XYZ file of C-alpha atoms in Angstrom:
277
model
C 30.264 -40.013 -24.107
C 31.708 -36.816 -24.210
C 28.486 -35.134 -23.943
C 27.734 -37.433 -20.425
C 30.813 -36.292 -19.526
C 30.175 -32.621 -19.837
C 27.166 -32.834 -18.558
C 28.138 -34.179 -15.308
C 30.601 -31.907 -15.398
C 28.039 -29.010 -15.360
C 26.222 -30.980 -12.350
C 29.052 -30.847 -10.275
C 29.875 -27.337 -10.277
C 25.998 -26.237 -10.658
C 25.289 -27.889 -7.215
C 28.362 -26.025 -5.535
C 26.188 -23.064 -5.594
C 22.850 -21.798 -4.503
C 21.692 -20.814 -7.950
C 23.196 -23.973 -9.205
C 21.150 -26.089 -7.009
C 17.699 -24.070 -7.402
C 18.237 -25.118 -11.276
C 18.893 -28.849 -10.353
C 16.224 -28.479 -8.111
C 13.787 -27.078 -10.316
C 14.310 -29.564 -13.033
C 14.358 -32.192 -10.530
C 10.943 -31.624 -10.040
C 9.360 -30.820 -13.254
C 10.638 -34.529 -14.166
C 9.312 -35.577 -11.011
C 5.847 -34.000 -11.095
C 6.148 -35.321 -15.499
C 6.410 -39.037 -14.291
C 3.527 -38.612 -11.846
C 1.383 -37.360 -14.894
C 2.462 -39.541 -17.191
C 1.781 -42.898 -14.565
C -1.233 -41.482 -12.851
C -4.411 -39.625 -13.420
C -4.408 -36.216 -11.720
C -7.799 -35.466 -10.326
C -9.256 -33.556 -7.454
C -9.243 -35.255 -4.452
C -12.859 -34.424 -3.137
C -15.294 -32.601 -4.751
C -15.040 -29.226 -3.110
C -12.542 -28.477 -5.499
C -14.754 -29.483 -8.267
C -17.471 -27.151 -6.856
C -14.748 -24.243 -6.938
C -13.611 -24.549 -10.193
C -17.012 -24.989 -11.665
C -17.804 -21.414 -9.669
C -14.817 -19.612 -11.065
C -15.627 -20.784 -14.410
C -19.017 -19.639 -14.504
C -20.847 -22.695 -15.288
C -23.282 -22.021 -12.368
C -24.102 -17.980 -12.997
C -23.107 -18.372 -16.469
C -20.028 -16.012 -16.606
C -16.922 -16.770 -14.337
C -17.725 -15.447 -10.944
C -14.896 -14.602 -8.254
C -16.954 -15.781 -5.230
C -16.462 -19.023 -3.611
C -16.994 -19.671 0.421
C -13.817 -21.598 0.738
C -11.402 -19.984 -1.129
C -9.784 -16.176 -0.280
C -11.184 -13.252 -2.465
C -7.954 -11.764 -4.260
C -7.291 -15.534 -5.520
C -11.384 -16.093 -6.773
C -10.748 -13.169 -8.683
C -7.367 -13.810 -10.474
C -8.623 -16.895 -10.595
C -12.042 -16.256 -12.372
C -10.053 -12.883 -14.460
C -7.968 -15.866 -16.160
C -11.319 -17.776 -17.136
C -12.451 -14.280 -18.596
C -9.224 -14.385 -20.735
C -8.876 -17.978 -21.984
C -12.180 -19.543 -20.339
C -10.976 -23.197 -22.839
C -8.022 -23.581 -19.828
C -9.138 -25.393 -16.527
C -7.054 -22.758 -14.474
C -8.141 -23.730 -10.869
C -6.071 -27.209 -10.993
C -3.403 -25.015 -13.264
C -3.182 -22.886 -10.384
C -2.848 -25.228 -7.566
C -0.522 -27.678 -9.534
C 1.556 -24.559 -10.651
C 1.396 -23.353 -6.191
C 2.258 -27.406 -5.524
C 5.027 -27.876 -7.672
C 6.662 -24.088 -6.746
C 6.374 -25.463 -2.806
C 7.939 -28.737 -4.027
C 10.927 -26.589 -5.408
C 11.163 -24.781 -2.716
C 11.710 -27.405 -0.215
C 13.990 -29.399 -2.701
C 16.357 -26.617 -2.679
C 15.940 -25.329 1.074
C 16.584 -28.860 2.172
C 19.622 -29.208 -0.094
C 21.456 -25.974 0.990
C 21.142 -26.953 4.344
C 22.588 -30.398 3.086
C 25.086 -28.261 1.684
C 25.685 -26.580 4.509
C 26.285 -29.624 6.824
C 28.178 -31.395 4.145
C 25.995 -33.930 2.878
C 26.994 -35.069 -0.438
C 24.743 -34.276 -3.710
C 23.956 -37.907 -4.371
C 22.811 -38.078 -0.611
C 20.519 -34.759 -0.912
C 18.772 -35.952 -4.473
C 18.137 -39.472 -2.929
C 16.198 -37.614 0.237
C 14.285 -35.168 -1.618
C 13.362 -38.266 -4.156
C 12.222 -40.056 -1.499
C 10.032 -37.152 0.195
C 8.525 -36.903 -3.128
C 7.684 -40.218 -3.438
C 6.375 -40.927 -0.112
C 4.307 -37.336 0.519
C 4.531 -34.877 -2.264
C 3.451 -37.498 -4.879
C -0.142 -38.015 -3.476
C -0.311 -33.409 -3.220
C 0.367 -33.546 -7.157
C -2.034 -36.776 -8.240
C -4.738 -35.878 -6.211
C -5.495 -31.974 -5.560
C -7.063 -30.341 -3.057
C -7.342 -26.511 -1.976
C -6.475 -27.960 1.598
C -3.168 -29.860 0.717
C -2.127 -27.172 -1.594
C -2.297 -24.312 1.190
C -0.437 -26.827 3.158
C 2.482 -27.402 0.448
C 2.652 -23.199 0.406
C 2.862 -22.726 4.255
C 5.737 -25.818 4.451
C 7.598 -24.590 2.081
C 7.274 -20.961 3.791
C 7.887 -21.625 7.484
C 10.941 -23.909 6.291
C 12.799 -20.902 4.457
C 12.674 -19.344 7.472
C 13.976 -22.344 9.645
C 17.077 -22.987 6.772
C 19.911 -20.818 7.948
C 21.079 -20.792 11.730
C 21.542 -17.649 13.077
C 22.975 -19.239 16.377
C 26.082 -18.828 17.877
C 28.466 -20.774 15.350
C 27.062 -18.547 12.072
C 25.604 -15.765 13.167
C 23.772 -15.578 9.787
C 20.908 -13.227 9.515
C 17.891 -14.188 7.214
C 18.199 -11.914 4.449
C 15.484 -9.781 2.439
C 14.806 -12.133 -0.275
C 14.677 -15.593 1.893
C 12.117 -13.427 4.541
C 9.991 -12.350 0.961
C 10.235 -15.794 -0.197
C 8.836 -17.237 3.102
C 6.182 -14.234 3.268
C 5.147 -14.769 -0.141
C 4.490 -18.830 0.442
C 2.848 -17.786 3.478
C 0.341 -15.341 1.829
C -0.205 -17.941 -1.011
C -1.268 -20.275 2.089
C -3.729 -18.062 3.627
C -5.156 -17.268 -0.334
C -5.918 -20.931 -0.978
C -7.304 -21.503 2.871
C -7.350 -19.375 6.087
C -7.762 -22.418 7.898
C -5.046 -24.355 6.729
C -3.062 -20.593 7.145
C -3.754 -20.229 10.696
C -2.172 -23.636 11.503
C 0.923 -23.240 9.423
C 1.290 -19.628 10.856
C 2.257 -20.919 14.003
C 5.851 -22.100 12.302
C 6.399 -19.440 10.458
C 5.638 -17.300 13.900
C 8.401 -19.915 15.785
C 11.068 -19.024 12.626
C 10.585 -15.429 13.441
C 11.211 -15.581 17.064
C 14.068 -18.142 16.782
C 16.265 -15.545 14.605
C 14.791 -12.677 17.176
C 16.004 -15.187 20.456
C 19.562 -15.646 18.857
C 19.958 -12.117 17.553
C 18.977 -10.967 21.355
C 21.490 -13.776 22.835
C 24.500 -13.825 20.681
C 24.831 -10.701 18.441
C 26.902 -7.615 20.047
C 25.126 -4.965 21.351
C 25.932 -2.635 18.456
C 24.227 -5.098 16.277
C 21.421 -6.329 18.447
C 18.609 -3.088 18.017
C 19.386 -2.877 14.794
C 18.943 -6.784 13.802
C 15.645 -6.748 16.018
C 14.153 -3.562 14.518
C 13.975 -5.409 11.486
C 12.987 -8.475 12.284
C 10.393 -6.966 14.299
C 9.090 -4.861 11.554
C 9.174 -8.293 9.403
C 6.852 -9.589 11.628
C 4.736 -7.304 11.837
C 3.972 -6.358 8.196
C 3.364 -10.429 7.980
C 0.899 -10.472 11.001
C -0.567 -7.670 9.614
C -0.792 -8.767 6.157
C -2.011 -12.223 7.531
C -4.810 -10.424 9.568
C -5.825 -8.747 6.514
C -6.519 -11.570 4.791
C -8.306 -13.275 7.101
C -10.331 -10.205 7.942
C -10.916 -10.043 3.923
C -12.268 -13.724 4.385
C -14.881 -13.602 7.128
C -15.869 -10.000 5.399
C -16.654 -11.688 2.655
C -18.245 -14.870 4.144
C -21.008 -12.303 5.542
C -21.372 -9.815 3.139
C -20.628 -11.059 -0.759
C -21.299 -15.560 0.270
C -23.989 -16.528 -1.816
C -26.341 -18.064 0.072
C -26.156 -21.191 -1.549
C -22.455 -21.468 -0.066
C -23.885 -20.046 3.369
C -26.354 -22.560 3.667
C -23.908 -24.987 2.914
C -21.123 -23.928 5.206
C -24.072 -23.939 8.105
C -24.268 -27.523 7.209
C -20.722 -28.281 7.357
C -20.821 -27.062 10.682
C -24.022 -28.568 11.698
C -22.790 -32.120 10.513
C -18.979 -32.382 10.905
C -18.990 -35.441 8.407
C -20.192 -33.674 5.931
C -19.557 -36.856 2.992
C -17.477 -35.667 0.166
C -17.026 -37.975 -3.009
């Protein structure tokens, strides 16, 4: 009992913090993601993933092979690097269960400081984020798919921008390492699928001007230009970045696609239900 004890004791002051609550957090959903594993089958949810993996692992060239028409070229070739290294581990799903469950963290902890913040109990904030698990992030774990996964990264990156207020009542500026974190989840977005990025881009574009709209309404003058100059510049080495990549992607769509892939993608857009199984 005295071991319960202390360990509760350790919960309570651990979620008082930010670094307290990232470690709840990140426990929280390795035991989350461990139950799904251990009560369901994790498999890919169509078999465009299958065709990817099966790419970057060589077993259609014979040697792993970087180039896939779906999936961004710096990831096809850390991707296909790792099945150089230790070709036995299926690193595709690795990859996009390890990108899942770090999105997963980082909305279980974004949504719980802002719980914090409002002062929502702890037992209040683990019920809610057990909940989203269970009724959306369960199916992005069991069932994996390129397309959900770039989804999970560009969530969980537009929402660290959206989790302080800069308004009027804080005047809280988004600092270094939450705009990295949120650039970081973006990029991972775009890697896994431009499509998917240029959707979630949108939010993380809205986060970016609602910290530039308060800092131009509500921060002093002496303030303002500076707080603007580097948001501005934060936005603009992530459009730029963002443009890169998807430049990178169409660049290599016409001049490295095999064209098996091309033929196939010409189908796709021939036939818009293209069947998947």
């Amino acid at each position: 009992m005295s071991a319960v004890k202390a360990l509760l004791r350790a919960f309570r002051e651990a979620e008082t913090t930010k670094h307290g609550r990232m470690v709840i957090s990140a426990c929280m959903t390795l035991l989350l993601i461990g139950l799904t594993a251990a009560l369901l089958p994790i498999t890919f949810l169509t078999n465009d993933d299958a065709s990817i993996m099966y790419t970057f692992a060589g077993y259609f060239t014979g040697e792993p092979y970087p180039i896939h028409g779906f999936v961004n070229l710096p990831l096809g070739y850390l991707t296909s690097l790792l099945y150089m290294l230790t070709p036995s581990i299926p690193w595709w799903p690795v990859l996009q269960l390890l990108s899942v469950a770090i999105s997963i963290w980082v909305i279980f902890y974004t949504l719980w400081d802002i719980g914090a913040v409002n002062g929502a109990s702890h037992s209040v904030m683990i019920l809610i984020n057990v909940i989203l698990y269970v009724l959306a992030f369960s199916y992005t774990v069991a069932r994996l798919s390129f397309t959900t996964t770039a989804c999970m990264l560009g969530t969980a990156g537009a929402l660290r921008l959206f989790s302080i207020d800069s308004g009027r009542d804080s005047f809280e500026s988004p600092s270094i390492l939450l705009m990295l974190e949120s650039l970081g989840l973006m990029i991972g977005c775009f890697l896994f699928r431009n499509s998917t990025g240029y959707s979630l881009v949108c939010f993380w574009a809205a986060g970016v001007a609602y910290h530039a709209m308060n800092t131009g309404v509500y921060r002093a003058a002496g303030e303002r230009k500076q707080e603007l100059l580097r948001i501005g510049a934060y936005a603009i080495v992530g459009l730029t970045v963002f443009a890169s990549l998807v430049y990178l992607n169409a660049w290599t769509y016409q001049n490295m696609n095999p064209e098996g892939y091309a033929a196939f993608e010409e189908a796709r857009g021939l036939y818009q239900d293209f069947p998947h199984i």
